[in-house]
Tab-separated table of C-alpha atoms and ligand atoms in Angstrom:
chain	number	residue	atom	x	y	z
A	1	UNK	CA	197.036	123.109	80.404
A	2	UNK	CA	199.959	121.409	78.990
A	3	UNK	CA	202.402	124.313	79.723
A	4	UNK	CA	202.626	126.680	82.312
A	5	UNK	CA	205.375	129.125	83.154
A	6	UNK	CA	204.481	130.369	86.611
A	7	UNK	CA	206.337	133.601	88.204
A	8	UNK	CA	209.730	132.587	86.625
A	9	UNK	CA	212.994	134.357	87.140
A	10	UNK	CA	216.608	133.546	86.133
A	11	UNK	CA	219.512	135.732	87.648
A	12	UNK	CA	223.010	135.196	87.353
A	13	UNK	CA	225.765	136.122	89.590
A	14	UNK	CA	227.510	139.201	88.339
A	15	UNK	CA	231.473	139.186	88.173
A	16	UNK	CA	231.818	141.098	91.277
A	17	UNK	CA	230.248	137.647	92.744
A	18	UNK	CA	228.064	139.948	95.046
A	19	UNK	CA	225.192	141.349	93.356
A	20	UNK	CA	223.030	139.547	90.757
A	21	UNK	CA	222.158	140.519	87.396
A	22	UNK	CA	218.219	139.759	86.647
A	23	UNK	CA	217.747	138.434	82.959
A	24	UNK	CA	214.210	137.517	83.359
A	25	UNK	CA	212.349	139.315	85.980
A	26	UNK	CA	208.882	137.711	86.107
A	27	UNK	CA	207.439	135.515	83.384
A	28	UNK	CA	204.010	133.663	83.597
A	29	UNK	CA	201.769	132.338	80.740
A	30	UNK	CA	200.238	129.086	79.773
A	31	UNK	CA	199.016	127.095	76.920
A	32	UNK	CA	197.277	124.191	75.677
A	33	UNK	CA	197.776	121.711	72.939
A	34	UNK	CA	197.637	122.935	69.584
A	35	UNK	CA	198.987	126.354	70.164
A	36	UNK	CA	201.747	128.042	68.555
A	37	UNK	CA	203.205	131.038	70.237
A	38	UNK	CA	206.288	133.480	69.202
A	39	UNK	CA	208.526	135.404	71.548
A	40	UNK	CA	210.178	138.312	69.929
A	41	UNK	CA	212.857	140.918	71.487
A	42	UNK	CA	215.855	142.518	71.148
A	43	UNK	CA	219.461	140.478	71.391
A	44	UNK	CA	220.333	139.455	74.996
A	45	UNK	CA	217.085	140.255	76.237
A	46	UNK	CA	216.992	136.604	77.544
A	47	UNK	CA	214.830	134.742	74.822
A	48	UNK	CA	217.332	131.915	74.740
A	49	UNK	CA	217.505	131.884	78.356
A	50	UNK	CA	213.180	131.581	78.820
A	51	UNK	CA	213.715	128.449	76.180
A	52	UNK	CA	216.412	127.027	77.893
A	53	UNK	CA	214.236	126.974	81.586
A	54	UNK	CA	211.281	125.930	79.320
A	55	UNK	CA	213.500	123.072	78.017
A	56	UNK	CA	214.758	121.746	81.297
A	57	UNK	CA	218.366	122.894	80.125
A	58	UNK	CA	218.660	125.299	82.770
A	59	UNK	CA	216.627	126.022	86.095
A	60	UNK	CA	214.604	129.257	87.227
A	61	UNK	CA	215.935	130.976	89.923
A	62	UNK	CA	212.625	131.094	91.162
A	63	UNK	CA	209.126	130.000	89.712
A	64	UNK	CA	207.505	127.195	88.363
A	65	UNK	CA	207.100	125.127	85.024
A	66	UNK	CA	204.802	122.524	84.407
A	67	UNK	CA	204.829	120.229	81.972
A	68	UNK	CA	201.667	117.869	81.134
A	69	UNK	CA	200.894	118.171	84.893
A	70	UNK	CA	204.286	117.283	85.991
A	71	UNK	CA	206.519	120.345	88.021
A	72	UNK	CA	209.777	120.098	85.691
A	73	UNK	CA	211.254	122.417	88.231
A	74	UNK	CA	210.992	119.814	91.168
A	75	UNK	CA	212.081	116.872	88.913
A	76	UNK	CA	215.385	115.407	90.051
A	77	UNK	CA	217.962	116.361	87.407
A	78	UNK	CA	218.911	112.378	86.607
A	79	UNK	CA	215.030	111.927	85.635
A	80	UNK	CA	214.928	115.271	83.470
A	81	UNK	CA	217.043	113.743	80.127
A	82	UNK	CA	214.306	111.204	79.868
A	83	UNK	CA	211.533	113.657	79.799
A	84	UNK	CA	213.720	115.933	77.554
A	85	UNK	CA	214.203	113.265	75.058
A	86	UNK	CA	210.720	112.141	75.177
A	87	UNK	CA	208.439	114.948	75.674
A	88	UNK	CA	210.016	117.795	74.484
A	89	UNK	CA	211.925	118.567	70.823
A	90	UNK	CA	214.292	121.318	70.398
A	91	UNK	CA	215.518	122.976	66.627
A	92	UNK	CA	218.292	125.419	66.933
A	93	UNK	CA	219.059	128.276	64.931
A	94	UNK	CA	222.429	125.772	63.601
A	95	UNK	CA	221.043	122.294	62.839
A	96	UNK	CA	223.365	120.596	64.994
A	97	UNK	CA	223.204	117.105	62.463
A	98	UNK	CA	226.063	114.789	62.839
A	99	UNK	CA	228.073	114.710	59.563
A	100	UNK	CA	229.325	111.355	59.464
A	101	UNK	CA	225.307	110.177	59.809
A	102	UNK	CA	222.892	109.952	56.961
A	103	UNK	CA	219.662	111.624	56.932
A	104	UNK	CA	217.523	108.744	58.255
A	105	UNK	CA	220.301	107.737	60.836
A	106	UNK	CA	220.370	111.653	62.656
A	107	UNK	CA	216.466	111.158	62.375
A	108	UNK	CA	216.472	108.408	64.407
A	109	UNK	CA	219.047	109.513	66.896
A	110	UNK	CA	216.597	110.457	69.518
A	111	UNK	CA	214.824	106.999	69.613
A	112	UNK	CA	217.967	104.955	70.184
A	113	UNK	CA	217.159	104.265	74.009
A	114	UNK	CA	213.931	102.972	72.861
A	115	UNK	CA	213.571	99.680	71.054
A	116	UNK	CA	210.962	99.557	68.376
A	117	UNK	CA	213.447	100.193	65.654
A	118	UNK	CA	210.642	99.134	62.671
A	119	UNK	CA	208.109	102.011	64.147
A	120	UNK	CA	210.638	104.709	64.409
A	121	UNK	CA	211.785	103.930	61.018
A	122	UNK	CA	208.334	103.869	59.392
A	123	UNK	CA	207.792	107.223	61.254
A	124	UNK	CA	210.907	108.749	60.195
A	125	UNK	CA	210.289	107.799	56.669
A	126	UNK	CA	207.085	109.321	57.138
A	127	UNK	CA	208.471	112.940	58.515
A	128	UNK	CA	210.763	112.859	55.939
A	129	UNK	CA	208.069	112.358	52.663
A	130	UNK	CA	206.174	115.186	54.731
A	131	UNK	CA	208.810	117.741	54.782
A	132	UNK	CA	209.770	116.983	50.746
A	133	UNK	CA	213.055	115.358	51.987
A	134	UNK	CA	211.956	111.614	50.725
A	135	UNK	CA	214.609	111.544	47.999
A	136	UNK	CA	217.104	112.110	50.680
A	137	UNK	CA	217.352	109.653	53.224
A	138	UNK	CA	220.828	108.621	52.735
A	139	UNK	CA	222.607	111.798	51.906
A	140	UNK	CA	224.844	113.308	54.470
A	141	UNK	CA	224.391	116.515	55.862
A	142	UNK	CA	226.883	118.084	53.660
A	143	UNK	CA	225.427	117.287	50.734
A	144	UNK	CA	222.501	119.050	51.767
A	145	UNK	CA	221.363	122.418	51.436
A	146	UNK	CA	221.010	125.215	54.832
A	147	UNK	CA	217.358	124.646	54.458
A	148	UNK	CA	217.243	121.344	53.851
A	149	UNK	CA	219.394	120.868	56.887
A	150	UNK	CA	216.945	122.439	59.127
A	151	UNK	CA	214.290	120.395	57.688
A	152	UNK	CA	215.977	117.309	58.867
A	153	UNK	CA	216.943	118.933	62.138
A	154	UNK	CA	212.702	119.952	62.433
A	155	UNK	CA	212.061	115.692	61.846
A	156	UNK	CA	214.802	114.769	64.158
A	157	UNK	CA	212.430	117.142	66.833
A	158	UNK	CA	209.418	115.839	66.344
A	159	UNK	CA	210.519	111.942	66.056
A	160	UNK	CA	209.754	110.963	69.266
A	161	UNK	CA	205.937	112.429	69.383
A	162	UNK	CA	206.701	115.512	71.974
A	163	UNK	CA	204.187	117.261	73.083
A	164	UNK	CA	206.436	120.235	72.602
A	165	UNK	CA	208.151	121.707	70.568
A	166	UNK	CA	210.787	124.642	71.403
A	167	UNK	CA	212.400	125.931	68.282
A	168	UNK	CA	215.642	128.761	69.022
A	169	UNK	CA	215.401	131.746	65.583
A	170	UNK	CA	215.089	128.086	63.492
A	171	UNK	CA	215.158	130.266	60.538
A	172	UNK	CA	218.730	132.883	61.510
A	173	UNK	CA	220.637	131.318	59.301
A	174	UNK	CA	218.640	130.989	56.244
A	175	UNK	CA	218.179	133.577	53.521
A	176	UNK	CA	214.206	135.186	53.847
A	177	UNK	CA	212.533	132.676	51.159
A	178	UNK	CA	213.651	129.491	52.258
A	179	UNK	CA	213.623	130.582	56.244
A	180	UNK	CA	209.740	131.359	54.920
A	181	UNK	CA	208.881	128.410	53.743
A	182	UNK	CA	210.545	126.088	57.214
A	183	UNK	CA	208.583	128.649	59.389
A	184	UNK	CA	205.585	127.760	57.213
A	185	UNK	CA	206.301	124.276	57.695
A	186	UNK	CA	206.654	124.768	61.591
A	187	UNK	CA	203.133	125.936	61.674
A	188	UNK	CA	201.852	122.920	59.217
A	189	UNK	CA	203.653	120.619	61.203
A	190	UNK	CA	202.204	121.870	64.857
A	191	UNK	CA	198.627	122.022	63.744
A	192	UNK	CA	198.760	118.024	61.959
A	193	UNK	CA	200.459	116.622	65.143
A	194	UNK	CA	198.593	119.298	68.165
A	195	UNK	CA	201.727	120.022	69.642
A	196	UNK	CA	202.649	123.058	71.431
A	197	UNK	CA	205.013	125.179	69.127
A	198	UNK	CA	207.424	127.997	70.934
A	199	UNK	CA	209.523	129.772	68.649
A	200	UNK	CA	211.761	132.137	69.279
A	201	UNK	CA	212.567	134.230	66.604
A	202	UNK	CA	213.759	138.354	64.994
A	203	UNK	CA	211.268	137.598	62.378
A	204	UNK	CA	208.127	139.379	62.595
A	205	UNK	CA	207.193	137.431	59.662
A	206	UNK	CA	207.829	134.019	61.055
A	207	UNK	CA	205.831	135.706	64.330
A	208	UNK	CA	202.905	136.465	62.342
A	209	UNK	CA	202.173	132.576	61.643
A	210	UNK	CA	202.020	132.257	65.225
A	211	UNK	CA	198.617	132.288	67.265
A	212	UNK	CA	199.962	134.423	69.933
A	213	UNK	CA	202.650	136.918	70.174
A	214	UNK	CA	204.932	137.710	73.151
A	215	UNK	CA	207.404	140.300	73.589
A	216	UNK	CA	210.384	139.658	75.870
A	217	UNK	CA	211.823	143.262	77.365
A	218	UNK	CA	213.528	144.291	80.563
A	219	UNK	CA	212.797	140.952	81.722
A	220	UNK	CA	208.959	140.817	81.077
A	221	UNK	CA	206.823	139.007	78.954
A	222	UNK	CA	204.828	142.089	76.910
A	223	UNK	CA	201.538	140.400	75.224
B	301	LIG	P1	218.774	136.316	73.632
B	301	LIG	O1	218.574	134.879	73.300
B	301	LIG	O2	217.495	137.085	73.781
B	301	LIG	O3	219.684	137.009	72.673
B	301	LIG	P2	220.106	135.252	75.977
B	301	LIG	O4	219.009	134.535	76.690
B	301	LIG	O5	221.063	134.434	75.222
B	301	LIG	O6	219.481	136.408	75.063
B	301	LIG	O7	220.934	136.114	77.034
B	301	LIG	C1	220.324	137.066	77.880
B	301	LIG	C2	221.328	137.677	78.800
B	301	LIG	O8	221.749	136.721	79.756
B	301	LIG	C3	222.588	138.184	78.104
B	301	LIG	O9	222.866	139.456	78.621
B	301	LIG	C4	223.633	137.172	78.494
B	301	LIG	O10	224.891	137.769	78.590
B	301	LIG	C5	223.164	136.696	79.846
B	301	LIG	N1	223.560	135.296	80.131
B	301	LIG	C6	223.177	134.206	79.433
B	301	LIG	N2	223.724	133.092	79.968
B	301	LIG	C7	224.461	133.489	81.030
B	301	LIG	C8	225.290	132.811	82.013
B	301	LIG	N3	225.424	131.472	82.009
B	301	LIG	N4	225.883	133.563	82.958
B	301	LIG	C9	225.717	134.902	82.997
B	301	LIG	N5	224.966	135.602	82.114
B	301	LIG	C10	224.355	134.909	81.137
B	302	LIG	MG1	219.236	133.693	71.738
């Protein structure tokens, strides 16, 4: 299995710093390579929070996640930016690029601690034809459109070859044709490289691509 999400669940102190409030109660599923998998629910029912543990960003407050055979939960926390950087992309719901960079340069962000500069290049060149942004390469974000944004942002996740990718409503701030066609492209893009896909999204349309479904209420995962 490449990821499994065993008995998970995140609390957080309440104000009165006595009692706890539970966010996610009990979470367990797993999946293999290949697999694409939405997580629907309502606002604040913790679907940010599930990504976040899934994306060594945050810890469980109990439960296990493992990772390619390795316990992310009992990995020390200076080893965890490696594996983050390496193993596991991330697209948010805001893209996140750095303005002052070009396209190609916030591409290639993630593989500055490694050193094969001509590879990474060639692969970002590559990511870039794929998702129609060839033509771009040197513009800056601004000159860019929302879409075309996340496009970059989607390259700039799967640069470094992770065998996961955890994408946070990639298409809330898009308007419904153009967040259609980058969920489209999410799928595409999961099935060439056999990646694991999570998205999180509102969009029972961007769910449907998906090969499973998953709601998150009261703190479960419904399937
Ligand atoms: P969603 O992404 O589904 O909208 P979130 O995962 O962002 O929901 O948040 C779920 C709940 O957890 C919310 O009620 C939020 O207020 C609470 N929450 C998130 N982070 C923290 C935190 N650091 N401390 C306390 N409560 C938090
Ligand atoms: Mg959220």
């Amino acid at each position: 299995m490449l990821l499994e999400v065993d008995h998970v669940a995140k609390h957080y102190p309440a104000p009165d710093g006595e009692s706890q409030i539970s966010i996610l109660s009990d979470i367990s599923f797993k999946t293999d390579s290949g697999n694409s998998l939405a997580i629907i629910g309502p606002s604040g029912s913790g679907k940010s929070t599930l990504l976040n543990l899934i994306g060594t960003l945050d810890r469980p407050s109990s439960g296990k996640i493992s990772l390619n055979g390795t316990e992310l939960t009992k990995v020390k926390q200076g080893e965890l930016a490696a594996i983050r950087n390496q193993q596991i992309g991330f697209v948010f719901q805001q893209h996140h690029l750095l303005p002052q960079c070009t396209v190609l340069e916030n591409v290639l962000l993630p593989t500055l601690p490694n050193p094969h500069k001509e590879t990474a290049t060639s692969r970002a060149k590559k990511l870039l034809n794929r998702v129609g942004l060839e033509d771009r390469l040197h513009h800056r974000p601004g000159q860019l459109s929302g879409g075309e944004c996340q496009r970059v942002a989607v390259v700039r996740a799967l640069i470094n070859q992770p065998m996961l990718v955890l994408a946070d409503e990639p298409t809330g701030a898009l308007d419904a044709s153009t967040a259609e066609r980058l969920g489209e492209l999410l799928v595409d893009v999961n099935k060439e490289l056999g990646t694991v896909l999570i998205v999180v999204t509102h969009s029972s349309k961007l769910a449907e691509n998906m090969h499973r479904h998953y709601e998150l209420r009261n703190g479960y995962l419904m399937g």
